[in-house]
Tab-separated table of C-alpha atoms in Angstrom:
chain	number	residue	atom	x	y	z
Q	95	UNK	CA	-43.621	65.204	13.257
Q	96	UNK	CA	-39.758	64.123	13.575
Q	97	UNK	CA	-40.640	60.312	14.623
Q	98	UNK	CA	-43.116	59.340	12.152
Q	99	UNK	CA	-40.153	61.445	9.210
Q	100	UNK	CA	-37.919	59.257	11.335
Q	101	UNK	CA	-39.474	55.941	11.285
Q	102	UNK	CA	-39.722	56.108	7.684
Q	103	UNK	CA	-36.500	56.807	6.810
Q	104	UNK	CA	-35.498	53.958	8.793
Q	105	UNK	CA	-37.422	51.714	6.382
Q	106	UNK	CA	-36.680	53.203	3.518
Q	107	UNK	CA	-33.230	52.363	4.590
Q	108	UNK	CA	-33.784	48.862	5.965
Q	109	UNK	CA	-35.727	48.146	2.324
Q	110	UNK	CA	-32.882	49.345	0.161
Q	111	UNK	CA	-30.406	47.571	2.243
Q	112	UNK	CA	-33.072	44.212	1.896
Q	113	UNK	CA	-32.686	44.850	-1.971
Q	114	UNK	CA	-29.336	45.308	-1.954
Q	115	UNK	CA	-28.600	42.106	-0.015
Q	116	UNK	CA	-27.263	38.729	-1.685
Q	117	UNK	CA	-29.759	36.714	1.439
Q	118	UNK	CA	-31.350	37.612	4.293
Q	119	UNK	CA	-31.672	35.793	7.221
Q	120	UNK	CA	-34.125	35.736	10.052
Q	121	UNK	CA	-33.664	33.718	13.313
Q	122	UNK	CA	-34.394	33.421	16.877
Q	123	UNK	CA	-31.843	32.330	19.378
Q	124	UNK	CA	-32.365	31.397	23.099
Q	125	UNK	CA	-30.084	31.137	26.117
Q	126	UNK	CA	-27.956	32.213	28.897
Q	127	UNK	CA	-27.207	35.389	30.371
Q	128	UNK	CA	-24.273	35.976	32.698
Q	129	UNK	CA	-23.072	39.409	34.345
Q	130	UNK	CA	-20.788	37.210	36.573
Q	131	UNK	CA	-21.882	38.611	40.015
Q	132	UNK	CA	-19.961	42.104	39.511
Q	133	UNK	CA	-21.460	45.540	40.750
Q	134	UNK	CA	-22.844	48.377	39.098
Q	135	UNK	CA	-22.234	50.464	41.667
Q	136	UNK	CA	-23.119	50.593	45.382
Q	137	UNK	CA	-25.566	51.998	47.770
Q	138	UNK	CA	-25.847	53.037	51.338
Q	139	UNK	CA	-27.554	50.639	54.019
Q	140	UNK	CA	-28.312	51.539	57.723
Q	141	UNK	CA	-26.172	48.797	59.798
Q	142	UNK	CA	-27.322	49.463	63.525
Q	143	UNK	CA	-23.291	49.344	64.593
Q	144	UNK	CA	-21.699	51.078	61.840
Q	145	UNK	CA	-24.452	53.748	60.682
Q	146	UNK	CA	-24.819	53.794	56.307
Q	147	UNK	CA	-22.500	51.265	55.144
Q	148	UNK	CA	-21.462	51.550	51.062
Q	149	UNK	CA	-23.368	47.616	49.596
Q	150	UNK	CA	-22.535	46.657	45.930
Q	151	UNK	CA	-25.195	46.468	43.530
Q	152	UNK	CA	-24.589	42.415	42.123
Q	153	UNK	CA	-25.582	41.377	38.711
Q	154	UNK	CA	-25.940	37.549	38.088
Q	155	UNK	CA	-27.128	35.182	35.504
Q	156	UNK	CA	-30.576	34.924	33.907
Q	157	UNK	CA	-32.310	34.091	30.435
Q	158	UNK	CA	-31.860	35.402	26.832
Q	159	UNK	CA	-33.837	35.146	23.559
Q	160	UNK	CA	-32.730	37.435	20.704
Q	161	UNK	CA	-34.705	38.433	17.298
Q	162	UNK	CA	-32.017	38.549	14.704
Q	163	UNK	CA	-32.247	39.921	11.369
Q	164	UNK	CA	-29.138	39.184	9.051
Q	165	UNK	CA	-28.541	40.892	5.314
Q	166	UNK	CA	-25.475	39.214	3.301
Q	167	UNK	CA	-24.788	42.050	1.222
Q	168	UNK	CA	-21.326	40.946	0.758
Q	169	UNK	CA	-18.857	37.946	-0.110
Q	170	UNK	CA	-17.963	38.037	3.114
Q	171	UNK	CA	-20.127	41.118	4.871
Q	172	UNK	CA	-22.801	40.951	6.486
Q	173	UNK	CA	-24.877	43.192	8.585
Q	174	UNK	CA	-26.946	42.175	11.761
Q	175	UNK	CA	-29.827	44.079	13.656
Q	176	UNK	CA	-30.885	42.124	16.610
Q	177	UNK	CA	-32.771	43.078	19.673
Q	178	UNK	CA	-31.383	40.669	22.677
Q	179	UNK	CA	-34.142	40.441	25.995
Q	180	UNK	CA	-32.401	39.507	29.158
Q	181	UNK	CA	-33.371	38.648	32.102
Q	182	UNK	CA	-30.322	39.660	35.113
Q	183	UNK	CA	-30.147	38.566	38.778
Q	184	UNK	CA	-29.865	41.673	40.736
Q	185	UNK	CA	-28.775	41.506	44.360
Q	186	UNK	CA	-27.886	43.648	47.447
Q	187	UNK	CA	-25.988	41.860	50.568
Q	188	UNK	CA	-24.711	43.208	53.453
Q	189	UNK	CA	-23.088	40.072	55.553
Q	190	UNK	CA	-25.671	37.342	55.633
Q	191	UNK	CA	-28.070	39.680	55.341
Q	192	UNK	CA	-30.361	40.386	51.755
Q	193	UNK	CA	-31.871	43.606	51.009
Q	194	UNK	CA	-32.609	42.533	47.324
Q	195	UNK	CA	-32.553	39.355	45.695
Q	196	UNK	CA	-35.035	40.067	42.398
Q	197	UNK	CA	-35.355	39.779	38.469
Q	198	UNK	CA	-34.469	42.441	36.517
Q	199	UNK	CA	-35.056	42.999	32.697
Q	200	UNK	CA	-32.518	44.191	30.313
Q	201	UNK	CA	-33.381	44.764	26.546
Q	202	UNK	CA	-31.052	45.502	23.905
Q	203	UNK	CA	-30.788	46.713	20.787
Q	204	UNK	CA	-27.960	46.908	18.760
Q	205	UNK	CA	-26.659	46.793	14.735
Q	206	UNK	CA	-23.379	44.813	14.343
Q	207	UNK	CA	-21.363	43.995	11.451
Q	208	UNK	CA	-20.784	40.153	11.306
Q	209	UNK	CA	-17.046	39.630	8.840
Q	210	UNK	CA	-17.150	35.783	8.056
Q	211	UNK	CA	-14.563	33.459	7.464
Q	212	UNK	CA	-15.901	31.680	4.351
Q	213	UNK	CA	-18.056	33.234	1.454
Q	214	UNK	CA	-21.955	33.738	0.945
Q	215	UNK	CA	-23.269	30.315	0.161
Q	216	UNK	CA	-20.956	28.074	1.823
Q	217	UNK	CA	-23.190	25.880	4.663
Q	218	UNK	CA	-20.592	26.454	7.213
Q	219	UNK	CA	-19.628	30.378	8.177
Q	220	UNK	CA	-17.665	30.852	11.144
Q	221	UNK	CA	-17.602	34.733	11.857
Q	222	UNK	CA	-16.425	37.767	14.021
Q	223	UNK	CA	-18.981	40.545	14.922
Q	224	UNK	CA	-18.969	44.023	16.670
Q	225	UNK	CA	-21.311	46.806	16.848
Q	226	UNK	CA	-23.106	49.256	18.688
Q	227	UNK	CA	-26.607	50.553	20.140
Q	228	UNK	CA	-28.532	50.793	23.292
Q	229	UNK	CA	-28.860	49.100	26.381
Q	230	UNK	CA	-32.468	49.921	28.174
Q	231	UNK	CA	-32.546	48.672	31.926
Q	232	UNK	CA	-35.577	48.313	33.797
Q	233	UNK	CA	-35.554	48.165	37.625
Q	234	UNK	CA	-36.900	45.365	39.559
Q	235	UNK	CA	-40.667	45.595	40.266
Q	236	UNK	CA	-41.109	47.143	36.246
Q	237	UNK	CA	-41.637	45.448	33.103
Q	238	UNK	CA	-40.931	46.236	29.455
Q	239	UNK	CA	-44.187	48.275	29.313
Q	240	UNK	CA	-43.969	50.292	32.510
Q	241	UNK	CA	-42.744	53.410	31.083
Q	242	UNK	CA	-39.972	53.519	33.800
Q	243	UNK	CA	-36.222	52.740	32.317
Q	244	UNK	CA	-32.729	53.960	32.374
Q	245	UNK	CA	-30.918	54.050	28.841
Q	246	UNK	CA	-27.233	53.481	28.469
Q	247	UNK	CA	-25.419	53.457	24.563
Q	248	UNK	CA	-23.328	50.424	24.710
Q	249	UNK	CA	-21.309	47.927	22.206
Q	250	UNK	CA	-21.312	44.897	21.897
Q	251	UNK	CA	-18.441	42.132	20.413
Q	252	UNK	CA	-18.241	38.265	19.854
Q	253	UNK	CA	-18.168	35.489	17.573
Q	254	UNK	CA	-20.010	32.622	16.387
Q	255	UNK	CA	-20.976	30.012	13.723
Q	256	UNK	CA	-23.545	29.612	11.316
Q	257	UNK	CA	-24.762	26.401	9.320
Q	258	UNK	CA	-27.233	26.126	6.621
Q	259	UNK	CA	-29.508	23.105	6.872
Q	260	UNK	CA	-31.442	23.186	4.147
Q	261	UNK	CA	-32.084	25.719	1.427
Q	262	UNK	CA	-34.579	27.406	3.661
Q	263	UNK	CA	-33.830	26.546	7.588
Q	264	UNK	CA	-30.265	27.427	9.106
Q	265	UNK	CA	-28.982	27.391	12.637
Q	266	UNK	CA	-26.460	29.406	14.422
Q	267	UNK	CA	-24.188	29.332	17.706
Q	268	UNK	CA	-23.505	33.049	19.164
Q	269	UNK	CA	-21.404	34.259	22.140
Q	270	UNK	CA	-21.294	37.714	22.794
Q	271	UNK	CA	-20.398	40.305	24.945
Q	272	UNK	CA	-22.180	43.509	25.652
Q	273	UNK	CA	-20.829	46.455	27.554
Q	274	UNK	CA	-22.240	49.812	28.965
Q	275	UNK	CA	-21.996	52.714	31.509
Q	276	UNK	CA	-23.346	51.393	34.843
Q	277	UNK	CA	-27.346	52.334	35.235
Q	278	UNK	CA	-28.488	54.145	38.435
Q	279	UNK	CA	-30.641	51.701	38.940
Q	280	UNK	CA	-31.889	53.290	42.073
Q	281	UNK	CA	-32.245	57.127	43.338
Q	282	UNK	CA	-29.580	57.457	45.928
Q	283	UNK	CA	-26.997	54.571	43.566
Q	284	UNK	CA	-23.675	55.504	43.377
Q	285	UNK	CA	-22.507	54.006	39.665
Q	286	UNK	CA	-18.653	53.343	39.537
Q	287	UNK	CA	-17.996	50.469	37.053
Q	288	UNK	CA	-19.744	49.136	34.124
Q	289	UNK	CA	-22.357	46.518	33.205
Q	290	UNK	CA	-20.729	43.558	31.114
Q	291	UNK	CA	-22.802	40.744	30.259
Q	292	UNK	CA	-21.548	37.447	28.527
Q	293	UNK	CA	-24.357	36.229	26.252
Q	294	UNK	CA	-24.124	32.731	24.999
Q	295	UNK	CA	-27.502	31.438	22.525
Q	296	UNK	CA	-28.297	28.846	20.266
Q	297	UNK	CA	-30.962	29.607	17.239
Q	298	UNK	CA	-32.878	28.614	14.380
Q	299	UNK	CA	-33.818	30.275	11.342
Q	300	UNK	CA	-34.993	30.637	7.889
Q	301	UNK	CA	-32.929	32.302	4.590
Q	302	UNK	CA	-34.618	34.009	2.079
């Protein structure tokens, strides 16, 4: 019974907050997704001279699109719940040789409060952001739906710059950065490090 109780608190919240707000936006972005090629950890790998041998875990570049919903409650306030789909790069090398080269997804879902630089109204808002939520990582071979995926809270930070088009249609320009616990990924993973993923988008959306 504590999910559905749950679930509608959320709403109730999410509506008063709607009310409350001076606009609300709602946008999509799409773009890039970078983890830069650094490990999440390691794992062992037979070499025939040297027995198991310790092989980073690599995470590269892939994809992003990002549902954003924005309420300007404030002159200069606002506050942002967005869930941000990745796609990652994930490989294991030992020498010239691959063990893994595949796709992995990475969802995330996060609130952020977004301070701007100029006031509600003005077609040009430059802005700072930071929040918090939860990165979900799914291993290579399972999708969204699978059922199979490793949770990590994270936070995310960045900046960016919204412009209103028209009364109804704005754009906006993000970068962020999003940063968790390493994911064991795999059974026998060894997870020193972190994941860090620079997220740059581009989006379009409409103001209510």
């Amino acid at each position: 019974m504590k999910t559905p109780f749950l679930a509608m608190l959320a709403a109730i919240v999410m509506l008063s907050w709607t009310a409350a707000a001076q606009s609300v936006d709602m946008s999509l972005s799409f773009g890039a997704a970078n983890a830069g090629g650094r490990p999440i950890g390691a794992i062992a790998i037979t070499d025939p001279t040297q027995g198991p041998v310790a092989t980073p875990i690599n995470v590269g570049s892939g994809f992003l699109f990002a549902p954003r919903l924005t309420l300007h409650s404030r002159k200069f306030l606002s506050h942002e719940f967005s869930y941000v789909f990745t796609r990652a790069n994930i490989s294991v090398r030992q020498g010239d040789q691959v063990a893994l080269d595949q796709g992995m997804s990475v969802g995330q879902l996060f609130y952020n409060a977004v301070l701007s630089a100029t006031p509600e109204g003005s077609k040009v808002r430059p802005y700072a952001t930071a929040g918090g939520g939860l990165i979900s990582f799914y291993p290579p071979g399972f999708g969204l739906f699978s059922g199979v995926t490793i949770n990590r809270p994270a936070v995310n930070y960045g900046a960016g710059v919204r412009v209103q088009l028209t009364e109804l249609i704005h754009t906006r320009v993000d970068f962020r950065q999003a940063l968790s616990a390493s994911p064991r990924i795999f059974q026998t993973q060894e997870t020193s490090g972190s994941f860090r993923q620079n997220q740059f988008s581009v989006g379009l959306g409409i103001t209510f």
